[in-house]
Amino acid sequence: MSECCGPVGAGEGAASAFGPRETSGVTSRGTFSVDMWVNGRTVRAEVPATRTLLEFLREDLGLTGTKEGCGKGECGACTVLVDGKPVNSCLMLAYQADGKRVVTIEGLERDGSLHPIQEAFVTEGAVQCGFCTPGMIMSAKALLDANLSPTKDEIRQAISGNLCRCTGYAKIIRAIEVAAARLRGPERGDDPGTTGTGAGAGAGARARAGAGAGSAGSAGSDGTGAGALGGVGDFAGPDAR
Ligand code: FES
Ligand code: FES
């Protein structure tokens, strides 16, 4: 468990929302002061240099919807969005997220309602054990934010960094097609996922920042079920959808 502080401020808006801080970068204690937005809320903390973003999110902020699988950048269970791009949070150090906007699975719901991608995973039966689901949904979110009419190949590419041991992927791909159709709206949503040539976010956009950070211990697999789709908490913000 980190000795760093937890979130000390909450709010939304420009960088100035963080306000002045006593330290910048490395502190006299060899830690880093970081300011970031997490699911639309400002977070200020002091983190050890080796603390991964995954550890920071799960252990310091209690956002356990993000899962740790392999801990070394191979499974995608830890995928979150950093400035809109899918990132393996087990490979990114927390201090590298300083000044960035982070969205986790908990940041997708609105007023107690699931995001359309989350809904589609449920309705299409794309969740089995659920361990891969948060990361899979975050990769899908990055794709659909850039391209609401992805082809099957674009969907496959976007989730190619996310491993699922249960579903065989067909229902996951279908769920993303259905979510895309719902997000496009009724005018264009009658033929989910069968057309479209947008650029897409793609797994190629997945950041590998901080490779070599490794995993400093398991964050635990503290449940799937509701956790697979993220909790309904107060960390939601305008950047999340
Ligand atoms: S936990 Fe497997 S890629 Fe991060
Ligand atoms: S649903 Fe079990 S690993 Fe994907």
PDB file of C-alpha atoms and ligand atoms in Angstrom:
ATOM      1  CA  MET A   1       0.000   0.000   0.000  1.00  0.00           C
ATOM      2  CA  SER A   2       1.304   3.348  -0.956  1.00  0.00           C
ATOM      3  CA  GLU A   3       2.053   5.952   1.609  1.00  0.00           C
ATOM      4  CA  CYS A   4       0.878   8.624  -0.729  1.00  0.00           C
ATOM      5  CA  CYS A   5      -2.098  10.744  -0.090  1.00  0.00           C
ATOM      6  CA  GLY A   6      -5.430  10.161  -1.688  1.00  0.00           C
ATOM      7  CA  PRO A   7      -7.532  12.637  -3.602  1.00  0.00           C
ATOM      8  CA  VAL A   8      -7.678  15.964  -1.880  1.00  0.00           C
ATOM      9  CA  GLY A   9      -9.737  18.004  -4.249  1.00  0.00           C
ATOM     10  CA  ALA A  10     -12.723  17.528  -6.477  1.00  0.00           C
ATOM     11  CA  GLY A  11     -13.900  19.636  -9.317  1.00  0.00           C
ATOM     12  CA  GLU A  12     -13.966  19.980 -13.057  1.00  0.00           C
ATOM     13  CA  GLY A  13     -12.517  22.380 -15.505  1.00  0.00           C
ATOM     14  CA  ALA A  14      -9.214  23.747 -16.668  1.00  0.00           C
ATOM     15  CA  ALA A  15      -5.787  23.018 -15.304  1.00  0.00           C
ATOM     16  CA  SER A  16      -6.124  25.960 -12.966  1.00  0.00           C
ATOM     17  CA  ALA A  17      -8.705  23.965 -11.068  1.00  0.00           C
ATOM     18  CA  PHE A  18      -5.825  22.192  -9.389  1.00  0.00           C
ATOM     19  CA  GLY A  19      -4.535  25.400  -7.904  1.00  0.00           C
ATOM     20  CA  PRO A  20      -0.981  25.943  -6.693  1.00  0.00           C
ATOM     21  CA  ARG A  21       0.924  23.153  -5.063  1.00  0.00           C
ATOM     22  CA  GLU A  22       3.912  23.265  -2.785  1.00  0.00           C
ATOM     23  CA  THR A  23       5.965  20.877  -4.848  1.00  0.00           C
ATOM     24  CA  SER A  24       6.358  20.156  -8.506  1.00  0.00           C
ATOM     25  CA  GLY A  25       7.774  16.933  -9.836  1.00  0.00           C
ATOM     26  CA  VAL A  26      10.067  15.118  -7.419  1.00  0.00           C
ATOM     27  CA  THR A  27       9.624  15.991  -3.764  1.00  0.00           C
ATOM     28  CA  SER A  28      12.261  16.012  -1.073  1.00  0.00           C
ATOM     29  CA  ARG A  29      10.958  12.601  -0.047  1.00  0.00           C
ATOM     30  CA  GLY A  30      11.709  11.170  -3.445  1.00  0.00           C
ATOM     31  CA  THR A  31       8.052  10.979  -4.370  1.00  0.00           C
ATOM     32  CA  PHE A  32       6.161  12.754  -7.109  1.00  0.00           C
ATOM     33  CA  SER A  33       3.381  15.277  -6.740  1.00  0.00           C
ATOM     34  CA  VAL A  34       0.727  14.634  -9.307  1.00  0.00           C
ATOM     35  CA  ASP A  35      -2.441  16.368 -10.372  1.00  0.00           C
ATOM     36  CA  MET A  36      -4.807  14.636 -12.710  1.00  0.00           C
ATOM     37  CA  TRP A  37      -8.451  14.320 -13.588  1.00  0.00           C
ATOM     38  CA  VAL A  38      -9.920  10.932 -12.811  1.00  0.00           C
ATOM     39  CA  ASN A  39     -13.411  10.394 -14.147  1.00  0.00           C
ATOM     40  CA  GLY A  40     -13.933  14.128 -14.263  1.00  0.00           C
ATOM     41  CA  ARG A  41     -12.737  14.849 -10.741  1.00  0.00           C
ATOM     42  CA  THR A  42      -9.481  16.510  -9.920  1.00  0.00           C
ATOM     43  CA  VAL A  43      -7.098  14.412  -7.894  1.00  0.00           C
ATOM     44  CA  ARG A  44      -3.935  15.623  -6.218  1.00  0.00           C
ATOM     45  CA  ALA A  45      -1.617  13.085  -4.682  1.00  0.00           C
ATOM     46  CA  GLU A  46       1.939  12.271  -3.778  1.00  0.00           C
ATOM     47  CA  VAL A  47       3.095   8.995  -5.251  1.00  0.00           C
ATOM     48  CA  PRO A  48       6.277   6.937  -5.119  1.00  0.00           C
ATOM     49  CA  ALA A  49       8.150   6.953  -8.399  1.00  0.00           C
ATOM     50  CA  THR A  50       7.525   3.250  -8.919  1.00  0.00           C
ATOM     51  CA  ARG A  51       3.786   3.282  -8.286  1.00  0.00           C
ATOM     52  CA  THR A  52       1.893   2.212 -11.370  1.00  0.00           C
ATOM     53  CA  LEU A  53      -1.226   3.975 -12.525  1.00  0.00           C
ATOM     54  CA  LEU A  54      -3.062   0.695 -11.969  1.00  0.00           C
ATOM     55  CA  GLU A  55      -1.965   0.561  -8.333  1.00  0.00           C
ATOM     56  CA  PHE A  56      -2.815   4.213  -7.858  1.00  0.00           C
ATOM     57  CA  LEU A  57      -6.309   3.785  -9.265  1.00  0.00           C
ATOM     58  CA  ARG A  58      -7.125   0.590  -7.409  1.00  0.00           C
ATOM     59  CA  GLU A  59      -5.348   0.982  -4.118  1.00  0.00           C
ATOM     60  CA  ASP A  60      -5.205   4.717  -3.548  1.00  0.00           C
ATOM     61  CA  LEU A  61      -8.450   5.795  -5.193  1.00  0.00           C
ATOM     62  CA  GLY A  62     -10.397   2.572  -4.632  1.00  0.00           C
ATOM     63  CA  LEU A  63     -11.386   2.298  -8.276  1.00  0.00           C
ATOM     64  CA  THR A  64     -11.268  -1.475  -8.360  1.00  0.00           C
ATOM     65  CA  GLY A  65     -13.261  -1.825 -11.555  1.00  0.00           C
ATOM     66  CA  THR A  66      -9.934  -1.730 -13.384  1.00  0.00           C
ATOM     67  CA  LYS A  67      -8.466  -5.227 -13.131  1.00  0.00           C
ATOM     68  CA  GLU A  68      -4.974  -6.588 -12.925  1.00  0.00           C
ATOM     69  CA  GLY A  69      -4.432  -9.710 -14.966  1.00  0.00           C
ATOM     70  CA  CYS A  70      -0.909 -10.296 -16.170  1.00  0.00           C
ATOM     71  CA  GLY A  71       0.622  -7.134 -14.756  1.00  0.00           C
ATOM     72  CA  LYS A  72       3.001  -6.898 -17.696  1.00  0.00           C
ATOM     73  CA  GLY A  73       1.102  -5.462 -20.619  1.00  0.00           C
ATOM     74  CA  GLU A  74      -0.193  -8.608 -22.249  1.00  0.00           C
ATOM     75  CA  CYS A  75      -3.837  -9.071 -21.290  1.00  0.00           C
ATOM     76  CA  GLY A  76      -5.450  -5.620 -21.395  1.00  0.00           C
ATOM     77  CA  ALA A  77      -7.502  -6.207 -18.240  1.00  0.00           C
ATOM     78  CA  CYS A  78      -6.079  -2.984 -16.803  1.00  0.00           C
ATOM     79  CA  THR A  79      -7.048  -0.784 -19.764  1.00  0.00           C
ATOM     80  CA  VAL A  80      -8.084   2.767 -18.940  1.00  0.00           C
ATOM     81  CA  LEU A  81      -8.263   5.878 -21.072  1.00  0.00           C
ATOM     82  CA  VAL A  82      -5.555   8.507 -20.658  1.00  0.00           C
ATOM     83  CA  ASP A  83      -6.324  11.641 -22.613  1.00  0.00           C
ATOM     84  CA  GLY A  84      -8.742   9.526 -24.636  1.00  0.00           C
ATOM     85  CA  LYS A  85      -6.290   6.789 -25.585  1.00  0.00           C
ATOM     86  CA  PRO A  86      -6.424   3.214 -24.277  1.00  0.00           C
ATOM     87  CA  VAL A  87      -3.509   2.518 -21.986  1.00  0.00           C
ATOM     88  CA  ASN A  88      -2.356  -0.541 -20.093  1.00  0.00           C
ATOM     89  CA  SER A  89      -2.337   1.042 -16.674  1.00  0.00           C
ATOM     90  CA  CYS A  90      -0.038  -1.678 -15.320  1.00  0.00           C
ATOM     91  CA  LEU A  91       2.691  -0.315 -17.594  1.00  0.00           C
ATOM     92  CA  MET A  92       2.186   3.372 -16.907  1.00  0.00           C
ATOM     93  CA  LEU A  93       3.611   4.960 -13.812  1.00  0.00           C
ATOM     94  CA  ALA A  94       1.225   7.110 -11.837  1.00  0.00           C
ATOM     95  CA  TYR A  95       3.431  10.170 -12.107  1.00  0.00           C
ATOM     96  CA  GLN A  96       3.320   9.873 -15.898  1.00  0.00           C
ATOM     97  CA  ALA A  97      -0.395  10.678 -15.695  1.00  0.00           C
ATOM     98  CA  ASP A  98       0.344  14.048 -14.137  1.00  0.00           C
ATOM     99  CA  GLY A  99      -1.813  16.660 -15.826  1.00  0.00           C
ATOM    100  CA  LYS A 100      -3.769  14.091 -17.818  1.00  0.00           C
ATOM    101  CA  ARG A 101      -7.384  13.020 -17.963  1.00  0.00           C
ATOM    102  CA  VAL A 102      -7.942   9.454 -16.853  1.00  0.00           C
ATOM    103  CA  VAL A 103     -11.209   7.593 -17.353  1.00  0.00           C
ATOM    104  CA  THR A 104     -11.871   4.210 -15.790  1.00  0.00           C
ATOM    105  CA  ILE A 105     -14.843   1.892 -16.126  1.00  0.00           C
ATOM    106  CA  GLU A 106     -16.436   3.634 -13.139  1.00  0.00           C
ATOM    107  CA  GLY A 107     -16.474   6.861 -15.131  1.00  0.00           C
ATOM    108  CA  LEU A 108     -18.822   5.602 -17.811  1.00  0.00           C
ATOM    109  CA  GLU A 109     -22.133   5.501 -15.975  1.00  0.00           C
ATOM    110  CA  ARG A 110     -24.383   8.522 -15.745  1.00  0.00           C
ATOM    111  CA  ASP A 111     -26.822   9.090 -12.918  1.00  0.00           C
ATOM    112  CA  GLY A 112     -26.934   5.411 -12.114  1.00  0.00           C
ATOM    113  CA  SER A 113     -27.387   4.285 -15.712  1.00  0.00           C
ATOM    114  CA  LEU A 114     -24.916   2.175 -17.617  1.00  0.00           C
ATOM    115  CA  HIS A 115     -23.161   3.549 -20.673  1.00  0.00           C
ATOM    116  CA  PRO A 116     -24.580   2.176 -23.966  1.00  0.00           C
ATOM    117  CA  ILE A 117     -21.445   0.058 -24.384  1.00  0.00           C
ATOM    118  CA  GLN A 118     -21.951  -1.453 -20.945  1.00  0.00           C
ATOM    119  CA  GLU A 119     -25.628  -2.046 -21.721  1.00  0.00           C
ATOM    120  CA  ALA A 120     -24.762  -3.765 -24.981  1.00  0.00           C
ATOM    121  CA  PHE A 121     -22.297  -6.084 -23.281  1.00  0.00           C
ATOM    122  CA  VAL A 122     -25.120  -7.159 -20.983  1.00  0.00           C
ATOM    123  CA  THR A 123     -27.845  -7.488 -23.597  1.00  0.00           C
ATOM    124  CA  GLU A 124     -25.598  -9.331 -26.062  1.00  0.00           C
ATOM    125  CA  GLY A 125     -24.244 -11.764 -23.491  1.00  0.00           C
ATOM    126  CA  ALA A 126     -20.688 -10.531 -23.889  1.00  0.00           C
ATOM    127  CA  VAL A 127     -19.916 -10.908 -20.178  1.00  0.00           C
ATOM    128  CA  GLN A 128     -19.113 -14.320 -18.757  1.00  0.00           C
ATOM    129  CA  CYS A 129     -16.603 -14.329 -15.874  1.00  0.00           C
ATOM    130  CA  GLY A 130     -16.307 -10.575 -16.440  1.00  0.00           C
ATOM    131  CA  PHE A 131     -12.638 -10.193 -15.643  1.00  0.00           C
ATOM    132  CA  CYS A 132     -11.727  -8.892 -19.079  1.00  0.00           C
ATOM    133  CA  THR A 133     -14.877  -6.815 -19.386  1.00  0.00           C
ATOM    134  CA  PRO A 134     -13.796  -3.434 -17.950  1.00  0.00           C
ATOM    135  CA  GLY A 135     -10.694  -3.336 -20.096  1.00  0.00           C
ATOM    136  CA  MET A 136     -12.576  -4.563 -23.126  1.00  0.00           C
ATOM    137  CA  ILE A 137     -15.213  -1.868 -22.678  1.00  0.00           C
ATOM    138  CA  MET A 138     -12.603   0.860 -22.294  1.00  0.00           C
ATOM    139  CA  SER A 139     -10.941  -0.219 -25.545  1.00  0.00           C
ATOM    140  CA  ALA A 140     -14.352  -0.207 -27.199  1.00  0.00           C
ATOM    141  CA  LYS A 141     -14.995   3.257 -25.794  1.00  0.00           C
ATOM    142  CA  ALA A 142     -11.804   4.589 -27.333  1.00  0.00           C
ATOM    143  CA  LEU A 143     -12.753   3.062 -30.663  1.00  0.00           C
ATOM    144  CA  LEU A 144     -16.312   4.393 -30.707  1.00  0.00           C
ATOM    145  CA  ASP A 145     -15.224   7.848 -29.564  1.00  0.00           C
ATOM    146  CA  ALA A 146     -13.227   8.030 -32.793  1.00  0.00           C
ATOM    147  CA  ASN A 147     -15.412   5.976 -35.089  1.00  0.00           C
ATOM    148  CA  LEU A 148     -19.092   5.247 -34.577  1.00  0.00           C
ATOM    149  CA  SER A 149     -19.299   3.007 -37.635  1.00  0.00           C
ATOM    150  CA  PRO A 150     -16.434   0.570 -37.227  1.00  0.00           C
ATOM    151  CA  THR A 151     -16.099  -2.504 -39.381  1.00  0.00           C
ATOM    152  CA  LYS A 152     -15.653  -5.882 -37.757  1.00  0.00           C
ATOM    153  CA  ASP A 153     -11.965  -5.751 -38.586  1.00  0.00           C
ATOM    154  CA  GLU A 154     -11.648  -2.351 -36.939  1.00  0.00           C
ATOM    155  CA  ILE A 155     -13.367  -3.706 -33.849  1.00  0.00           C
ATOM    156  CA  ARG A 156     -11.073  -6.736 -33.813  1.00  0.00           C
ATOM    157  CA  GLN A 157      -8.062  -4.463 -34.088  1.00  0.00           C
ATOM    158  CA  ALA A 158      -9.314  -2.173 -31.334  1.00  0.00           C
ATOM    159  CA  ILE A 159      -9.703  -5.051 -28.870  1.00  0.00           C
ATOM    160  CA  SER A 160      -6.692  -7.026 -30.049  1.00  0.00           C
ATOM    161  CA  GLY A 161      -4.829  -6.023 -26.900  1.00  0.00           C
ATOM    162  CA  ASN A 162      -7.586  -7.389 -24.674  1.00  0.00           C
ATOM    163  CA  LEU A 163      -7.621 -11.103 -23.975  1.00  0.00           C
ATOM    164  CA  CYS A 164     -10.788 -12.990 -23.072  1.00  0.00           C
ATOM    165  CA  ARG A 165     -10.627 -16.580 -21.908  1.00  0.00           C
ATOM    166  CA  CYS A 166     -14.382 -17.140 -21.875  1.00  0.00           C
ATOM    167  CA  THR A 167     -16.408 -15.740 -24.711  1.00  0.00           C
ATOM    168  CA  GLY A 168     -14.635 -16.553 -27.952  1.00  0.00           C
ATOM    169  CA  TYR A 169     -14.981 -12.849 -28.798  1.00  0.00           C
ATOM    170  CA  ALA A 170     -17.983 -13.168 -31.137  1.00  0.00           C
ATOM    171  CA  LYS A 171     -20.434 -11.768 -28.614  1.00  0.00           C
ATOM    172  CA  ILE A 172     -18.014  -9.029 -27.619  1.00  0.00           C
ATOM    173  CA  ILE A 173     -17.689  -7.911 -31.224  1.00  0.00           C
ATOM    174  CA  ARG A 174     -21.451  -8.070 -31.604  1.00  0.00           C
ATOM    175  CA  ALA A 175     -21.922  -6.012 -28.441  1.00  0.00           C
ATOM    176  CA  ILE A 176     -19.623  -3.302 -29.772  1.00  0.00           C
ATOM    177  CA  GLU A 177     -21.538  -3.267 -33.048  1.00  0.00           C
ATOM    178  CA  VAL A 178     -24.810  -2.918 -31.145  1.00  0.00           C
ATOM    179  CA  ALA A 179     -23.376  -0.171 -28.950  1.00  0.00           C
ATOM    180  CA  ALA A 180     -22.167   1.686 -32.017  1.00  0.00           C
ATOM    181  CA  ALA A 181     -25.631   1.505 -33.530  1.00  0.00           C
ATOM    182  CA  ARG A 182     -27.222   2.793 -30.346  1.00  0.00           C
ATOM    183  CA  LEU A 183     -24.724   5.623 -30.115  1.00  0.00           C
ATOM    184  CA  ARG A 184     -25.263   6.561 -33.753  1.00  0.00           C
ATOM    185  CA  GLY A 185     -28.940   6.981 -33.014  1.00  0.00           C
ATOM    186  CA  PRO A 186     -32.085   5.833 -34.784  1.00  0.00           C
ATOM    187  CA  GLU A 187     -31.359   7.523 -38.100  1.00  0.00           C
ATOM    188  CA  ARG A 188     -28.194   5.574 -38.725  1.00  0.00           C
ATOM    189  CA  GLY A 189     -28.526   2.830 -36.188  1.00  0.00           C
ATOM    190  CA  ASP A 190     -30.584   0.265 -38.100  1.00  0.00           C
ATOM    191  CA  ASP A 191     -27.679  -1.807 -39.323  1.00  0.00           C
ATOM    192  CA  PRO A 192     -25.275  -2.155 -36.461  1.00  0.00           C
ATOM    193  CA  GLY A 193     -21.683  -2.483 -37.267  1.00  0.00           C
ATOM    194  CA  THR A 194     -21.906  -3.689 -40.823  1.00  0.00           C
ATOM    195  CA  THR A 195     -20.588  -0.579 -42.476  1.00  0.00           C
ATOM    196  CA  GLY A 196     -18.133   2.149 -41.823  1.00  0.00           C
ATOM    197  CA  THR A 197     -14.620   3.029 -42.744  1.00  0.00           C
ATOM    198  CA  GLY A 198     -13.586   5.400 -40.022  1.00  0.00           C
ATOM    199  CA  ALA A 199     -10.059   5.507 -38.814  1.00  0.00           C
ATOM    200  CA  GLY A 200     -10.897   4.143 -35.411  1.00  0.00           C
ATOM    201  CA  ALA A 201      -8.790   4.333 -32.303  1.00  0.00           C
ATOM    202  CA  GLY A 202      -7.475   0.841 -32.662  1.00  0.00           C
ATOM    203  CA  ALA A 203      -5.221  -1.154 -30.448  1.00  0.00           C
ATOM    204  CA  GLY A 204      -2.343   0.454 -32.246  1.00  0.00           C
ATOM    205  CA  ALA A 205      -3.105   3.582 -30.302  1.00  0.00           C
ATOM    206  CA  ARG A 206      -2.614   1.756 -27.048  1.00  0.00           C
ATOM    207  CA  ALA A 207       0.041   3.467 -25.052  1.00  0.00           C
ATOM    208  CA  ARG A 208       2.882   1.436 -23.662  1.00  0.00           C
ATOM    209  CA  ALA A 209       4.153   4.283 -21.567  1.00  0.00           C
ATOM    210  CA  GLY A 210       6.367   3.354 -18.715  1.00  0.00           C
ATOM    211  CA  ALA A 211       7.197  -0.110 -19.984  1.00  0.00           C
ATOM    212  CA  GLY A 212       9.400  -1.719 -17.455  1.00  0.00           C
ATOM    213  CA  ALA A 213       7.488  -0.407 -14.520  1.00  0.00           C
ATOM    214  CA  GLY A 214       6.237  -3.910 -14.009  1.00  0.00           C
ATOM    215  CA  SER A 215       3.765  -4.869 -11.407  1.00  0.00           C
ATOM    216  CA  ALA A 216       4.517  -4.287  -7.799  1.00  0.00           C
ATOM    217  CA  GLY A 217       2.229  -6.920  -6.430  1.00  0.00           C
ATOM    218  CA  SER A 218      -1.184  -8.094  -7.321  1.00  0.00           C
ATOM    219  CA  ALA A 219      -4.001  -5.666  -6.981  1.00  0.00           C
ATOM    220  CA  GLY A 220      -6.229  -8.628  -6.446  1.00  0.00           C
ATOM    221  CA  SER A 221      -9.201  -9.924  -8.305  1.00  0.00           C
ATOM    222  CA  ASP A 222     -11.846  -8.561  -6.086  1.00  0.00           C
ATOM    223  CA  GLY A 223     -14.854  -9.655  -7.905  1.00  0.00           C
ATOM    224  CA  THR A 224     -16.361  -9.550 -11.263  1.00  0.00           C
ATOM    225  CA  GLY A 225     -20.143  -9.365 -11.408  1.00  0.00           C
ATOM    226  CA  ALA A 226     -21.147  -5.760 -10.980  1.00  0.00           C
ATOM    227  CA  GLY A 227     -17.489  -4.833 -10.797  1.00  0.00           C
ATOM    228  CA  ALA A 228     -17.057  -6.031 -14.326  1.00  0.00           C
ATOM    229  CA  LEU A 229     -19.159  -3.156 -15.494  1.00  0.00           C
ATOM    230  CA  GLY A 230     -17.832  -0.709 -12.976  1.00  0.00           C
ATOM    231  CA  GLY A 231     -19.443   0.631  -9.897  1.00  0.00           C
ATOM    232  CA  VAL A 232     -21.946   3.391  -9.834  1.00  0.00           C
ATOM    233  CA  GLY A 233     -20.116   5.962  -7.828  1.00  0.00           C
ATOM    234  CA  ASP A 234     -19.453   9.631  -7.622  1.00  0.00           C
ATOM    235  CA  PHE A 235     -16.402   9.662  -9.821  1.00  0.00           C
ATOM    236  CA  ALA A 236     -18.275  10.251 -13.034  1.00  0.00           C
ATOM    237  CA  GLY A 237     -17.500  13.362 -14.986  1.00  0.00           C
ATOM    238  CA  PRO A 238     -18.119  15.048 -18.299  1.00  0.00           C
ATOM    239  CA  ASP A 239     -15.077  13.571 -19.976  1.00  0.00           C
ATOM    240  CA  ALA A 240     -16.201  10.053 -19.501  1.00  0.00           C
ATOM    241  CA  ARG A 241     -18.844   9.633 -22.165  1.00  0.00           C
TER     242      ARG A 241
HETATM  243  S1  FES B   1      -2.725  -6.364 -16.232  1.00  0.00           S
HETATM  244 FE1  FES B   1      -2.422  -7.392 -18.157  1.00  0.00          FE
HETATM  245  S2  FES B   1      -1.947  -5.745 -19.516  1.00  0.00           S
HETATM  246 FE2  FES B   1      -2.055  -4.803 -17.572  1.00  0.00          FE
HETATM  247  S1  FES B   2     -15.527 -12.911 -19.862  1.00  0.00           S
HETATM  248 FE1  FES B   2     -14.067 -14.128 -18.770  1.00  0.00          FE
HETATM  249  S2  FES B   2     -12.152 -13.438 -19.525  1.00  0.00           S
HETATM  250 FE2  FES B   2     -13.590 -12.432 -20.783  1.00  0.00          FE
END
